[in-house]
JSON list of C-alpha atoms in Angstrom, two decimals:
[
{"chain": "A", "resi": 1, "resn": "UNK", "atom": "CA", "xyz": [102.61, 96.37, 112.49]},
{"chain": "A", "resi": 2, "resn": "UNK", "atom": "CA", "xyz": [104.29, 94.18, 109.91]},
{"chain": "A", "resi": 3, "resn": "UNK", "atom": "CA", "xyz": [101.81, 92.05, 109.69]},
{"chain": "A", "resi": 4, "resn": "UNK", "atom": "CA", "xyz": [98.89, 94.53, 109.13]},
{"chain": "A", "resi": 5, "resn": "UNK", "atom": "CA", "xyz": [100.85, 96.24, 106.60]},
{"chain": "A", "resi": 6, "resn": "UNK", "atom": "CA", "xyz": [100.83, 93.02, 104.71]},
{"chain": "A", "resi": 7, "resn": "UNK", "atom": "CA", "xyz": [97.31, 91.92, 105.68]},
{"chain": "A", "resi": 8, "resn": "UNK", "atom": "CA", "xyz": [96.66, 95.87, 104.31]},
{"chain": "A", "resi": 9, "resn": "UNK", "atom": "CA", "xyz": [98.60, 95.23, 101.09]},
{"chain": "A", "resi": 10, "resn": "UNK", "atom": "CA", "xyz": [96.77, 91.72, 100.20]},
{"chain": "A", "resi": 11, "resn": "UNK", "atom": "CA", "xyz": [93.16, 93.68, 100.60]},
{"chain": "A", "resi": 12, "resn": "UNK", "atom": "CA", "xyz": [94.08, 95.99, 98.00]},
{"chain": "A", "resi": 13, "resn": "UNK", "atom": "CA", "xyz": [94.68, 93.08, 95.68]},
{"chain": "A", "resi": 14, "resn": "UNK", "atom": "CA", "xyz": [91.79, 91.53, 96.62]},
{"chain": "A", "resi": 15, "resn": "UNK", "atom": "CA", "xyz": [89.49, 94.32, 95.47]},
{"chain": "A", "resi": 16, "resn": "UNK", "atom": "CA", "xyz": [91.29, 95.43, 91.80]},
{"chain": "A", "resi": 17, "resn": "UNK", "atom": "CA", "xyz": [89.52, 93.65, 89.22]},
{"chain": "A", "resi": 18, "resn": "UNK", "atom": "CA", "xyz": [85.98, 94.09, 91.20]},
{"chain": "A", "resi": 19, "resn": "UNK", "atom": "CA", "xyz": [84.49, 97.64, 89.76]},
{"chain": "A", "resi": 20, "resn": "UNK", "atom": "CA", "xyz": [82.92, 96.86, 86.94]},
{"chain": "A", "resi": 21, "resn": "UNK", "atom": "CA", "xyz": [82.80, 100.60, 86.29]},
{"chain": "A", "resi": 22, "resn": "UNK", "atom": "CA", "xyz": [86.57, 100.90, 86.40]},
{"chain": "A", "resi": 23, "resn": "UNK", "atom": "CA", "xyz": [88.18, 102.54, 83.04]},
{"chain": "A", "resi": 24, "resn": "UNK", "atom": "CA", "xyz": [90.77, 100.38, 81.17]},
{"chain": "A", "resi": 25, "resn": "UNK", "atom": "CA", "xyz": [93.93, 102.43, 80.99]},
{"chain": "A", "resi": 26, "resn": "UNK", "atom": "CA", "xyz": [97.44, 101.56, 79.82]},
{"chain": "A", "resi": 27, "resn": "UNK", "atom": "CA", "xyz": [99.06, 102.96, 83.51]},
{"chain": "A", "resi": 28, "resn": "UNK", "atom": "CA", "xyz": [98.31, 103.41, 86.66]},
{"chain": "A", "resi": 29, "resn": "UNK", "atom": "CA", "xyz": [100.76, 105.36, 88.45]},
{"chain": "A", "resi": 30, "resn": "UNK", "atom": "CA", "xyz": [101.36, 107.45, 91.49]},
{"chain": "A", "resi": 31, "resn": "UNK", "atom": "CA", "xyz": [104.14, 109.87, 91.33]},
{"chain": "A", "resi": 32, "resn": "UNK", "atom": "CA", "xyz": [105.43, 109.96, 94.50]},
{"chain": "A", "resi": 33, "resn": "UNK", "atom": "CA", "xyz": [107.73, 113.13, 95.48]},
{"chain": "A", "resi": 34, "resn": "UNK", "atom": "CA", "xyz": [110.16, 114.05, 98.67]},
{"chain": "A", "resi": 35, "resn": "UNK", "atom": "CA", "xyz": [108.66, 116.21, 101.04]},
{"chain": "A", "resi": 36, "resn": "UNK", "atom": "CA", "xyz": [110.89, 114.82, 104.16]},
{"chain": "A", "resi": 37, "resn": "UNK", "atom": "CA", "xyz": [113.19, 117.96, 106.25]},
{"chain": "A", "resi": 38, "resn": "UNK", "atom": "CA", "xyz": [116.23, 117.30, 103.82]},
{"chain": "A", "resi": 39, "resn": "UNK", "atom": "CA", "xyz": [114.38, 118.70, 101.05]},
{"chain": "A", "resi": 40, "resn": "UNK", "atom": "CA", "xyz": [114.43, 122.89, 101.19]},
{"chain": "A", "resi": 41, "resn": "UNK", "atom": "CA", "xyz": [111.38, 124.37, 99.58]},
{"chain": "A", "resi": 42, "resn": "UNK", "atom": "CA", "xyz": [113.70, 126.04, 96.51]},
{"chain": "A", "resi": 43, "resn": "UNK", "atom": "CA", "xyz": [114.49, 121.56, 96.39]},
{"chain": "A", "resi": 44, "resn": "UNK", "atom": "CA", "xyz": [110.64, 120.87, 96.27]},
{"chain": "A", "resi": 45, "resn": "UNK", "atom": "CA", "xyz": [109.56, 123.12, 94.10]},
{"chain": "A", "resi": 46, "resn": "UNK", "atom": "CA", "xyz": [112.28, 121.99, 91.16]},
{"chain": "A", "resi": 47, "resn": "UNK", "atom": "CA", "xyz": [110.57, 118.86, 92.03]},
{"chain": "A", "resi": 48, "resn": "UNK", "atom": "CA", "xyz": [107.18, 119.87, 90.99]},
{"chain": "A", "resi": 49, "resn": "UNK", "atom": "CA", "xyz": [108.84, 122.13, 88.59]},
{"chain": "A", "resi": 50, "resn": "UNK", "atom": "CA", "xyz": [110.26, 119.14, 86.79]},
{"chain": "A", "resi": 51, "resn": "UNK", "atom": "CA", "xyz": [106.82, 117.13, 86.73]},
{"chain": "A", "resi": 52, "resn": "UNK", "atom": "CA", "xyz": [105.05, 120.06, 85.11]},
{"chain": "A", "resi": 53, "resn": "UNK", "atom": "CA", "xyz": [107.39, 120.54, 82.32]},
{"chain": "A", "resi": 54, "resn": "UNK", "atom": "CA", "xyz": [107.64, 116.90, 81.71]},
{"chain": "A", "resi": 55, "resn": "UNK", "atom": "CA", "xyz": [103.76, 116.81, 81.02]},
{"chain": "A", "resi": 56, "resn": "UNK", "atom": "CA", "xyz": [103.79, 120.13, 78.96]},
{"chain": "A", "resi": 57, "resn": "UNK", "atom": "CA", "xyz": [106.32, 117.75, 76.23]},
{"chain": "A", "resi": 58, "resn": "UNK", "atom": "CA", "xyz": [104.54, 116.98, 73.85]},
{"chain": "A", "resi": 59, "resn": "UNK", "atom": "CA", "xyz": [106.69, 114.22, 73.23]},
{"chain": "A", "resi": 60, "resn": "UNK", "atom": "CA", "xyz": [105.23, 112.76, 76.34]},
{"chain": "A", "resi": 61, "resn": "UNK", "atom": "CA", "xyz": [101.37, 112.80, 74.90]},
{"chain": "A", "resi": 62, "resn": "UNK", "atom": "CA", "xyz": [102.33, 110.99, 71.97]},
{"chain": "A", "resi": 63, "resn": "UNK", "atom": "CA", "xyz": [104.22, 108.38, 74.58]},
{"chain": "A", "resi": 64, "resn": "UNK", "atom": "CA", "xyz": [100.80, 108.51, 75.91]},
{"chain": "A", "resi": 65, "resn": "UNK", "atom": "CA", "xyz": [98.84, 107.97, 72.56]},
{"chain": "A", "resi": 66, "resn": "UNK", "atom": "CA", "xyz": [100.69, 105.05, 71.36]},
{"chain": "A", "resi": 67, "resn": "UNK", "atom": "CA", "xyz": [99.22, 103.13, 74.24]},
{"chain": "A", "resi": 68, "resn": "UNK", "atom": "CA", "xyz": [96.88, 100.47, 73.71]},
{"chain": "A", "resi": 69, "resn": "UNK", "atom": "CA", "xyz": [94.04, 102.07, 75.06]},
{"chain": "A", "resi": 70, "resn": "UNK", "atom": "CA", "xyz": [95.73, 106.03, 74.21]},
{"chain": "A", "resi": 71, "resn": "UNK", "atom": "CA", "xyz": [95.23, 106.82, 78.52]},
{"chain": "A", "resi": 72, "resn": "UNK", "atom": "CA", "xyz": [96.80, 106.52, 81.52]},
{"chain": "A", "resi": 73, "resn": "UNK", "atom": "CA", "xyz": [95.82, 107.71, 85.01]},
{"chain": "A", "resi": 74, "resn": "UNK", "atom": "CA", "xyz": [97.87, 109.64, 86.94]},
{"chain": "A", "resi": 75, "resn": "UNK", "atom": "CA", "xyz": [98.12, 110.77, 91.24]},
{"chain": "A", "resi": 76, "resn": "UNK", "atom": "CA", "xyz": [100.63, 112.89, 92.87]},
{"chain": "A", "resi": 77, "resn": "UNK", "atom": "CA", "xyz": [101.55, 112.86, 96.73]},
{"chain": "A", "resi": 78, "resn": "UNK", "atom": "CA", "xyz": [104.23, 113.80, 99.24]},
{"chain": "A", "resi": 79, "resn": "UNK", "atom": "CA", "xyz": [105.90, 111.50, 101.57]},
{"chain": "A", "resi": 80, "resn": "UNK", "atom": "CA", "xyz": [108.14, 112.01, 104.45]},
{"chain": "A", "resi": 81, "resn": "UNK", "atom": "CA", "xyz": [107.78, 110.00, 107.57]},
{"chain": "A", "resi": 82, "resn": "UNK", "atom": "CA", "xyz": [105.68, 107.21, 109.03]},
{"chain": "A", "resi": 83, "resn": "UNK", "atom": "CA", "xyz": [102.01, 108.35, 108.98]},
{"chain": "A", "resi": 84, "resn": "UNK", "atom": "CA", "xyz": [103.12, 111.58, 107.28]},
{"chain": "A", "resi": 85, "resn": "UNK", "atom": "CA", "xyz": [101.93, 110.72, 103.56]},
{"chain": "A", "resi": 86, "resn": "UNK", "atom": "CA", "xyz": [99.31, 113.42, 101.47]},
{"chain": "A", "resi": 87, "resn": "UNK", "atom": "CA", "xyz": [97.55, 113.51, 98.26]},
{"chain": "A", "resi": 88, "resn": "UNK", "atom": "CA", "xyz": [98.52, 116.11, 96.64]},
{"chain": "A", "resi": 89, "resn": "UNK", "atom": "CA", "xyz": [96.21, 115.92, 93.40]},
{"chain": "A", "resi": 90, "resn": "UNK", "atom": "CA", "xyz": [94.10, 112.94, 92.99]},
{"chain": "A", "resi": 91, "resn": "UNK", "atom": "CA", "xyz": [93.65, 110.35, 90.26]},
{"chain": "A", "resi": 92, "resn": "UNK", "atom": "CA", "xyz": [93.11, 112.51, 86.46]},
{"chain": "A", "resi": 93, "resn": "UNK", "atom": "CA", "xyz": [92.89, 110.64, 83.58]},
{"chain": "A", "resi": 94, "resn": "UNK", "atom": "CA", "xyz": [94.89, 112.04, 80.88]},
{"chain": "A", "resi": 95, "resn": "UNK", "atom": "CA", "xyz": [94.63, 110.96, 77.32]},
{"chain": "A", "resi": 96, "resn": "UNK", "atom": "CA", "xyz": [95.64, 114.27, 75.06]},
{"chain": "A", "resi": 97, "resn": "UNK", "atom": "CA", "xyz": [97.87, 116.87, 75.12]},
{"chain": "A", "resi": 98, "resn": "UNK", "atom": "CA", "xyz": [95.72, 119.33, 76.71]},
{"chain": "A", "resi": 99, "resn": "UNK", "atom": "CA", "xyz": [94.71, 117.06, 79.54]},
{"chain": "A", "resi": 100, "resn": "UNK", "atom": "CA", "xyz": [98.85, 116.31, 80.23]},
{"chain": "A", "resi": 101, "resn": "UNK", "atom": "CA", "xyz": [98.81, 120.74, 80.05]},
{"chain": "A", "resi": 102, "resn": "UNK", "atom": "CA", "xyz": [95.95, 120.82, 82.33]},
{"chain": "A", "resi": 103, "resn": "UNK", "atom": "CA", "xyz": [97.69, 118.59, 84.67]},
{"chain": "A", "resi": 104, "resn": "UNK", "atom": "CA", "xyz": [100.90, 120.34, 84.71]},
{"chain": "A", "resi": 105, "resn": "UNK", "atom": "CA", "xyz": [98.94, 123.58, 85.41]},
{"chain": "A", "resi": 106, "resn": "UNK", "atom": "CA", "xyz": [97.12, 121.50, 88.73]},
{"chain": "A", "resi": 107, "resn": "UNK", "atom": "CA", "xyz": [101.10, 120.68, 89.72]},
{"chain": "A", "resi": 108, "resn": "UNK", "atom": "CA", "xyz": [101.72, 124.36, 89.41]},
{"chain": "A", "resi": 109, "resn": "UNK", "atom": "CA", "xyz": [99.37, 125.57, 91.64]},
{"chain": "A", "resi": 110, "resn": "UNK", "atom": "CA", "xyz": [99.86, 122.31, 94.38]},
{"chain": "A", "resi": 111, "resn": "UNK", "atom": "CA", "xyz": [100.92, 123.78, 97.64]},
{"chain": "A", "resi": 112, "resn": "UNK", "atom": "CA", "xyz": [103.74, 121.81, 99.75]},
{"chain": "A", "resi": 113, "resn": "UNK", "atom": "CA", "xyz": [101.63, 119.67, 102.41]},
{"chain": "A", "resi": 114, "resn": "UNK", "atom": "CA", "xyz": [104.75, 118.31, 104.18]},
{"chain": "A", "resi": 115, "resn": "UNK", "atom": "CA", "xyz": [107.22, 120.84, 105.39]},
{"chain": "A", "resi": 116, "resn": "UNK", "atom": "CA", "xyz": [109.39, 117.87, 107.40]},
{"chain": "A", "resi": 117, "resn": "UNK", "atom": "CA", "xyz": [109.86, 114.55, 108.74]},
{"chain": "A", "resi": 118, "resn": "UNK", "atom": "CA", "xyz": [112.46, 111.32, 108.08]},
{"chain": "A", "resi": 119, "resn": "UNK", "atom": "CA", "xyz": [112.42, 109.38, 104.98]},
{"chain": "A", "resi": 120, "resn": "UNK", "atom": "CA", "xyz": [110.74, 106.61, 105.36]},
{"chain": "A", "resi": 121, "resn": "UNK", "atom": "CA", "xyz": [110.47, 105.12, 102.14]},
{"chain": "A", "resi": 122, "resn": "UNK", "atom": "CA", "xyz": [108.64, 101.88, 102.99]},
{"chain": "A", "resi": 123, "resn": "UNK", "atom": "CA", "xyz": [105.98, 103.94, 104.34]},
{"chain": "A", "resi": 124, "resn": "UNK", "atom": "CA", "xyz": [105.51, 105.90, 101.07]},
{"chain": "A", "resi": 125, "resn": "UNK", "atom": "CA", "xyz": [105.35, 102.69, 99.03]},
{"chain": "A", "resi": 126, "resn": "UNK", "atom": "CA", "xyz": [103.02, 101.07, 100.97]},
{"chain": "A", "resi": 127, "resn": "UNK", "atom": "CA", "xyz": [100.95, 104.08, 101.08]},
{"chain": "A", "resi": 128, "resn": "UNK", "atom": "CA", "xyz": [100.92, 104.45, 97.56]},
{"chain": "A", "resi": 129, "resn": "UNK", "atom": "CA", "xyz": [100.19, 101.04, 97.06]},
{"chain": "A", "resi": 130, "resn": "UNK", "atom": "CA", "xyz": [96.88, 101.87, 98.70]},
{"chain": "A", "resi": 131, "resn": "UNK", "atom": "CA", "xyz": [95.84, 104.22, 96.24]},
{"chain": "A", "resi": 132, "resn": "UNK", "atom": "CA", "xyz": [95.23, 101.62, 93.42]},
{"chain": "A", "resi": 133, "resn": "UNK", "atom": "CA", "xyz": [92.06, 100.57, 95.13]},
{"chain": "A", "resi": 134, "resn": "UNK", "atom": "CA", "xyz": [89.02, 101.82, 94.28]},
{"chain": "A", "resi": 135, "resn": "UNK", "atom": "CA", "xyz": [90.68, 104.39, 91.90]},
{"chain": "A", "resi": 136, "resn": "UNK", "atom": "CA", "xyz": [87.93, 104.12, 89.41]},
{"chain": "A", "resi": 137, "resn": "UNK", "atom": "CA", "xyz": [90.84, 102.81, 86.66]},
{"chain": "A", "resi": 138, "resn": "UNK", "atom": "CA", "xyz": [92.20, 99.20, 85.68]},
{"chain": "A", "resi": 139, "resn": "UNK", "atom": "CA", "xyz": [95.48, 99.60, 84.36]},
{"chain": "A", "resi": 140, "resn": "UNK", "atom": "CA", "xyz": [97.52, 97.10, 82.11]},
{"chain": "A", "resi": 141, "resn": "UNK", "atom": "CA", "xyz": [100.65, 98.30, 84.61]},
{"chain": "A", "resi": 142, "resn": "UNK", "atom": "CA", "xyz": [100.61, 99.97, 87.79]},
{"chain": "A", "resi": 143, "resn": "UNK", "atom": "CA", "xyz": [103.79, 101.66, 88.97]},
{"chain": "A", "resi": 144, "resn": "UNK", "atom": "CA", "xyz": [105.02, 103.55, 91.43]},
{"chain": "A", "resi": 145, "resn": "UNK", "atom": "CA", "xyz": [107.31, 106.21, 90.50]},
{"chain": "A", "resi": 146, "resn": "UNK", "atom": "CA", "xyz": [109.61, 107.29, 93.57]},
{"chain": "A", "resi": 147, "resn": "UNK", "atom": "CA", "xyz": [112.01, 110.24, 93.80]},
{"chain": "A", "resi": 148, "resn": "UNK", "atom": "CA", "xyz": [113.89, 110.63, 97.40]},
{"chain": "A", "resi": 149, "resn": "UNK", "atom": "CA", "xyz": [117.61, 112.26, 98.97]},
{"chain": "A", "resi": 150, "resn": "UNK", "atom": "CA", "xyz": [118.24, 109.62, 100.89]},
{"chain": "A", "resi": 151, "resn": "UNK", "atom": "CA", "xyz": [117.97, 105.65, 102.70]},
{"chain": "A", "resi": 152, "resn": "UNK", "atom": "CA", "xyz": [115.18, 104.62, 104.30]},
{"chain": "A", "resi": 153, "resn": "UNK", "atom": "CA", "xyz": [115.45, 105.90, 108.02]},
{"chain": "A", "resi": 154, "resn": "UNK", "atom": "CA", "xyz": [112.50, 105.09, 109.50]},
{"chain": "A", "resi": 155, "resn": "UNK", "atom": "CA", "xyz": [109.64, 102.56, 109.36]},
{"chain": "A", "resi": 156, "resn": "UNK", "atom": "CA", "xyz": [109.30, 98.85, 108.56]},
{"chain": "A", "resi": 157, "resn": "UNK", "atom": "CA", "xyz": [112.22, 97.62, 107.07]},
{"chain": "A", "resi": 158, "resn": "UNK", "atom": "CA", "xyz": [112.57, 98.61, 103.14]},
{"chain": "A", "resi": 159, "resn": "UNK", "atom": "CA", "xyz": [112.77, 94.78, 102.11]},
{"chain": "A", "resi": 160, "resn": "UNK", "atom": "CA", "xyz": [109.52, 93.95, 104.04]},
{"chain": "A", "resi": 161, "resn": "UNK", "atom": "CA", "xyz": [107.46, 96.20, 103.02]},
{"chain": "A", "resi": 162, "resn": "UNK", "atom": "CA", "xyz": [108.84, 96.12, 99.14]},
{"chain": "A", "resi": 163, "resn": "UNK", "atom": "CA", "xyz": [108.43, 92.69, 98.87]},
{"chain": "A", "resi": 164, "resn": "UNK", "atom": "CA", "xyz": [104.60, 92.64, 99.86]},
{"chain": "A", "resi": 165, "resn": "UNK", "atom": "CA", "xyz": [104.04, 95.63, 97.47]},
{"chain": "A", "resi": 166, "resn": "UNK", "atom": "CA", "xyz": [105.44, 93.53, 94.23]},
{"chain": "A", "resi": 167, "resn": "UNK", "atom": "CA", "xyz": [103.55, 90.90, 95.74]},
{"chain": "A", "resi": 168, "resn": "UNK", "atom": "CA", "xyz": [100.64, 92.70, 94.40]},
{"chain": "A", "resi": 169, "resn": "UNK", "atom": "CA", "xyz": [101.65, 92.61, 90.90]},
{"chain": "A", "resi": 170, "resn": "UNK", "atom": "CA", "xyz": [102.48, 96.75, 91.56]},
{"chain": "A", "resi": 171, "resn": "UNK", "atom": "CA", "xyz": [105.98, 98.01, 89.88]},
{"chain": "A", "resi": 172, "resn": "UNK", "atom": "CA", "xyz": [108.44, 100.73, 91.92]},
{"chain": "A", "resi": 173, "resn": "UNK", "atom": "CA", "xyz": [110.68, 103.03, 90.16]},
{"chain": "A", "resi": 174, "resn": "UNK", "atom": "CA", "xyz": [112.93, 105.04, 91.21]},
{"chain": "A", "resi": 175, "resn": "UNK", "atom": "CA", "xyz": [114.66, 108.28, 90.98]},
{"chain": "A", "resi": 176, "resn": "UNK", "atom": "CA", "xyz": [117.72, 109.22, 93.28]},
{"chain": "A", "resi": 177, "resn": "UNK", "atom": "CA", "xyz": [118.76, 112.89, 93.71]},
{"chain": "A", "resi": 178, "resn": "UNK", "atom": "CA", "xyz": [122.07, 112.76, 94.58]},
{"chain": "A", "resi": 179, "resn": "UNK", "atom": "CA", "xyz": [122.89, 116.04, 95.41]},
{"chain": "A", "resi": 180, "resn": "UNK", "atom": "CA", "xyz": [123.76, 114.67, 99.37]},
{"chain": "A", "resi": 181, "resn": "UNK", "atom": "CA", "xyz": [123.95, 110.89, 99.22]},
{"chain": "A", "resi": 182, "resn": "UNK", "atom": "CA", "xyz": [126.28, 109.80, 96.63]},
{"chain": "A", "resi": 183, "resn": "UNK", "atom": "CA", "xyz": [125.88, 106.27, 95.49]},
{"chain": "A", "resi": 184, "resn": "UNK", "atom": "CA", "xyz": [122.10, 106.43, 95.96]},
{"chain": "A", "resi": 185, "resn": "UNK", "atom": "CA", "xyz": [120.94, 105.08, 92.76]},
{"chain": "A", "resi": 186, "resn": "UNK", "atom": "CA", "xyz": [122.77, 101.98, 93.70]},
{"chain": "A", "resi": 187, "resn": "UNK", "atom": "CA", "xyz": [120.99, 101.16, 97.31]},
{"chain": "A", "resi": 188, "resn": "UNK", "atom": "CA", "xyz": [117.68, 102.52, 95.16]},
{"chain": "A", "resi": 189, "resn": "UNK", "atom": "CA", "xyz": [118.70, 99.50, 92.85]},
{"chain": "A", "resi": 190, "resn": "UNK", "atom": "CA", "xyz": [119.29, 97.01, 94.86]},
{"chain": "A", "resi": 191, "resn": "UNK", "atom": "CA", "xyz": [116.80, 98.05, 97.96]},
{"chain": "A", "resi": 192, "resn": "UNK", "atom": "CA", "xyz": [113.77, 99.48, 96.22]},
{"chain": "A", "resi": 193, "resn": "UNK", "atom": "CA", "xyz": [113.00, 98.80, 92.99]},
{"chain": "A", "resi": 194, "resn": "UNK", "atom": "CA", "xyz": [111.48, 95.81, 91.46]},
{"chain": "A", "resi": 195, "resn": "UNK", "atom": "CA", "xyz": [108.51, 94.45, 89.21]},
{"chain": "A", "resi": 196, "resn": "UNK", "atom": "CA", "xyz": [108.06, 94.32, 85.42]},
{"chain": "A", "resi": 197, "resn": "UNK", "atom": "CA", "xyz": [111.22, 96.39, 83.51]},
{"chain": "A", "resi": 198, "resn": "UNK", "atom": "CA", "xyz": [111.42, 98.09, 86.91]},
{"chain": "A", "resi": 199, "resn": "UNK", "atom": "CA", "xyz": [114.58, 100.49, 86.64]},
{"chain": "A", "resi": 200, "resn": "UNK", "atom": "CA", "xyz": [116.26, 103.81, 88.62]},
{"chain": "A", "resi": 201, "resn": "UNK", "atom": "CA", "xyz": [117.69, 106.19, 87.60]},
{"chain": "A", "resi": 202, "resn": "UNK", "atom": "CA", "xyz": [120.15, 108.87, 88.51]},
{"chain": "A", "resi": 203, "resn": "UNK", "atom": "CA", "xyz": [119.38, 112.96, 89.19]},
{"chain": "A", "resi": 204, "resn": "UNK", "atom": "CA", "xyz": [123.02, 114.30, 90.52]},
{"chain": "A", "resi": 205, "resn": "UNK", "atom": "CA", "xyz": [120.80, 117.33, 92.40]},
{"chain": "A", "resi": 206, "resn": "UNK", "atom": "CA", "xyz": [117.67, 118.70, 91.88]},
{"chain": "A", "resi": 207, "resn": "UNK", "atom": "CA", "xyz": [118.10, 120.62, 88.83]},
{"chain": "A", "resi": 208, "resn": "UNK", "atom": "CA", "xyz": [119.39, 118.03, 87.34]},
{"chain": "A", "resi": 209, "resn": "UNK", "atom": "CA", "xyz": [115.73, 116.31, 87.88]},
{"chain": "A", "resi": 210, "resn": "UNK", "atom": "CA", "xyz": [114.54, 119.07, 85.86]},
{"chain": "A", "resi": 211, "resn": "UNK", "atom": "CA", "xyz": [115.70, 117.04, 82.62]},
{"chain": "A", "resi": 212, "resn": "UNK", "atom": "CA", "xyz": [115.71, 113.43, 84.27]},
{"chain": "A", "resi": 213, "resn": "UNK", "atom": "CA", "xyz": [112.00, 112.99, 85.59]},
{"chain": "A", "resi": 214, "resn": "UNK", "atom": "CA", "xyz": [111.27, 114.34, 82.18]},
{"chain": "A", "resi": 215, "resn": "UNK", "atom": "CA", "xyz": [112.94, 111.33, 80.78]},
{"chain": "A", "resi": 216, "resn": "UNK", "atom": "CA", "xyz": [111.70, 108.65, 83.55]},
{"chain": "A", "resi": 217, "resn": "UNK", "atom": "CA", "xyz": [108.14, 109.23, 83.03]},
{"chain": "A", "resi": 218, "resn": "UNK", "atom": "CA", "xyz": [108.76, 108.50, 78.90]},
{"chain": "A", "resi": 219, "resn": "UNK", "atom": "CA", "xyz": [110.03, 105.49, 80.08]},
{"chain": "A", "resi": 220, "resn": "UNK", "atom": "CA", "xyz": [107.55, 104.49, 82.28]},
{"chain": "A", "resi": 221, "resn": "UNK", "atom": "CA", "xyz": [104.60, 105.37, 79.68]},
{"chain": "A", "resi": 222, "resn": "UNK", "atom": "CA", "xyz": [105.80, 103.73, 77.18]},
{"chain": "A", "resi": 223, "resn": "UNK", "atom": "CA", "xyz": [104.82, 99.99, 77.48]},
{"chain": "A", "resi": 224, "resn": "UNK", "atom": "CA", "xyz": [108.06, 97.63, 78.49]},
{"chain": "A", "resi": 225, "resn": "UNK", "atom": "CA", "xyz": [108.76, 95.32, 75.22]},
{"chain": "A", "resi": 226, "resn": "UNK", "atom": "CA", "xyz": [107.50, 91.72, 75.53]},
{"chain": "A", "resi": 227, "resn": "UNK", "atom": "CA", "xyz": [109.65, 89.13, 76.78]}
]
């Protein structure tokens, strides 16, 4: 298995770059959300709660507008368990403030698709991984943006499966939600994250991630400076 997941994760490489149709856009990235059975559905929907008020700020379009190219291209999906990863809205370019509002309105009316499962958090990254292919966009980043409860439980091992995703040039944030594993943020750090001005950060429960994805996504807009 470990070696298909690889073989899987080189493919993707292979075939960026190969659409010449493909829209240049400052970011890719896939926000990828808890949906495992230690998340409640009051927990979830803070979670998607958070997301949509984060793209109302208008602070946030004009993170979006000082881009290079003034775009980025967005996904949204669940993740719990091994095979148990959905798309929960698919790639939208957004480039103004009403395509950020009409956005937040498509997270506001996105139904749970996962109601349990473990966390297996190399499974959601190398899932998400996958959905840079083909996307129709070529971004100047890519990044995965992560928010989880707990350690990876299930699944390849974390390092493996991390390792072959920066491989592909792909960045992973992170967000921990502390509110039942304390000291999250840390393992996040040091077992998780990784790529260019890849960083975590810390929720201490889920309505504190009401304020901190908010902040996260600013961060991850707005281009890293040059080394």
């Amino acid at each position: 298995m470990r070696l298909r997941l690889i073989a899987s994760i080189v493919a993707v490489v292979a075939g960026w770059g190969l659409d010449a149709r493909s829209e240049p856009v400052d970011l890719e990235l896939v926000l990828a959300v808890d949906s495992s059975a230690s998340v409640d559905y009051s927990e979830f929907s803070l979670q998607l709660e958070g997301l949509a008020l984060a793209f109302r700020d208008p602070e946030l379009a004009a993170t979006i507008g000082a881009g290079i190219h003034g775009v980025i291209a967005v996904t949204l999906m669940e993740w719990s368990s091994i095979g148990r990863q959905e798309v929960a809205l698919p790639w939208t370019r957004i480039a103004t403030a009403a395509d950020a509002s009409a956005f937040a309105d498509a997270i506001d009316r996105s139904p749970r698709q996962l109601q349990t499962g473990a966390t297996s958090i190399s499974s959601a990254i190398g899932f998400a991984n996958g959905l840079f292919a083909g996307n129709g966009f070529e971004g100047v980043r890519r990044v995965i943006d992560l928010s989880g409860d707990g350690y990876n439980n299930q699944g390849e091992p974390l390092d493996i499966t991390r390792a072959a995703v920066l491989a592909t040039g792909t960045t992973i944030n992170a967000l921990a939600i502390e509110n039942q594993v304390l000291g999250l943020t840390e393992y996040f750090e040091q077992q998780l994250i990784g790529g260019v001005a890849a960083f975590a950060m810390r929720a201490t429960d889920y309505r504190d991630y009401l304020g901190q994805i908010r902040r996260k996504l600013l961060r991850e807009i707005q281009a890293p400076p040059m080394s």
